[in-house]
C-alpha cells in the first residue's frame, strides 16, 4: 500500500466518524462495551469462575 493510499484511507475513516451523529457514536460505544468479556475472564480464563463455584459449594453460610 502506498503512502498516498494510506493517507486517503485514514482521511475517509476520520470523515465517516466526524459526520456521524453523537447519539450513534455513543450507541456504538455501548455495544462494544456490552460485547466485551469481563476482565477476570480475559486475564485469568476460567480460574475465577471455578474458584467462586468451589467457595459457594464448600462454604455456604446459614442465614
Coordinates of C-alpha atoms in Angstrom, one line a residue:
X1 CA 0.0 0.0 0.0
X2 CA 1.4 3.3 -1.0
X3 CA 1.6 6.2 1.5
X4 CA -0.9 8.2 -0.5
X5 CA -3.4 5.4 -0.4
X6 CA -3.0 5.1 3.4
X7 CA -3.5 8.8 3.9
X8 CA -6.6 8.7 1.7
X9 CA -8.0 5.8 3.7
X10 CA -7.3 7.4 7.1
X11 CA -8.9 10.7 5.9
X12 CA -12.0 8.8 4.7
X13 CA -12.4 7.0 8.0
X14 CA -12.0 10.2 10.0
X15 CA -14.7 11.9 7.9
X16 CA -17.1 9.0 8.5
X17 CA -16.6 9.3 12.2
X18 CA -17.0 13.1 12.2
X19 CA -20.1 13.0 10.1
X20 CA -22.0 10.6 12.4
X21 CA -24.4 12.0 15.0
X22 CA -23.2 11.9 18.6
X23 CA -26.0 9.5 19.6
X24 CA -24.8 6.9 17.0
X25 CA -21.3 7.1 18.4
X26 CA -22.5 6.7 22.0
X27 CA -24.6 3.7 20.9
X28 CA -21.6 2.0 19.2
X29 CA -19.6 2.5 22.3
X30 CA -22.3 0.9 24.4
X31 CA -22.5 -2.1 22.1
X32 CA -18.7 -2.6 22.1
X33 CA -18.6 -2.5 25.9
X34 CA -21.5 -5.0 26.2
X35 CA -19.8 -7.4 23.9
X36 CA -16.5 -7.3 25.8
X37 CA -15.8 -10.2 28.1
X38 CA -15.1 -9.5 31.8
X39 CA -11.5 -8.7 32.7
X40 CA -11.2 -11.5 35.1
X41 CA -12.0 -14.0 32.4
X42 CA -9.8 -12.2 29.9
X43 CA -6.8 -12.2 32.3
X44 CA -7.2 -15.5 34.1
X45 CA -9.5 -17.6 32.0
X46 CA -11.9 -19.9 33.9
X47 CA -10.0 -19.9 37.2
X48 CA -12.0 -17.1 38.9
X49 CA -15.3 -18.8 38.0
X50 CA -14.2 -22.2 39.2
X51 CA -12.9 -20.7 42.5
X52 CA -16.2 -18.9 43.1
X53 CA -18.2 -22.1 42.4
X54 CA -16.0 -24.0 44.8
X55 CA -16.5 -21.4 47.5
X56 CA -20.2 -21.5 47.0
X57 CA -20.3 -25.3 47.3
X58 CA -18.0 -25.6 50.3
X59 CA -18.7 -22.5 52.4
X60 CA -22.4 -22.0 52.4
X61 CA -23.3 -19.6 55.2
X62 CA -26.5 -20.1 57.1
X63 CA -28.8 -17.2 57.5

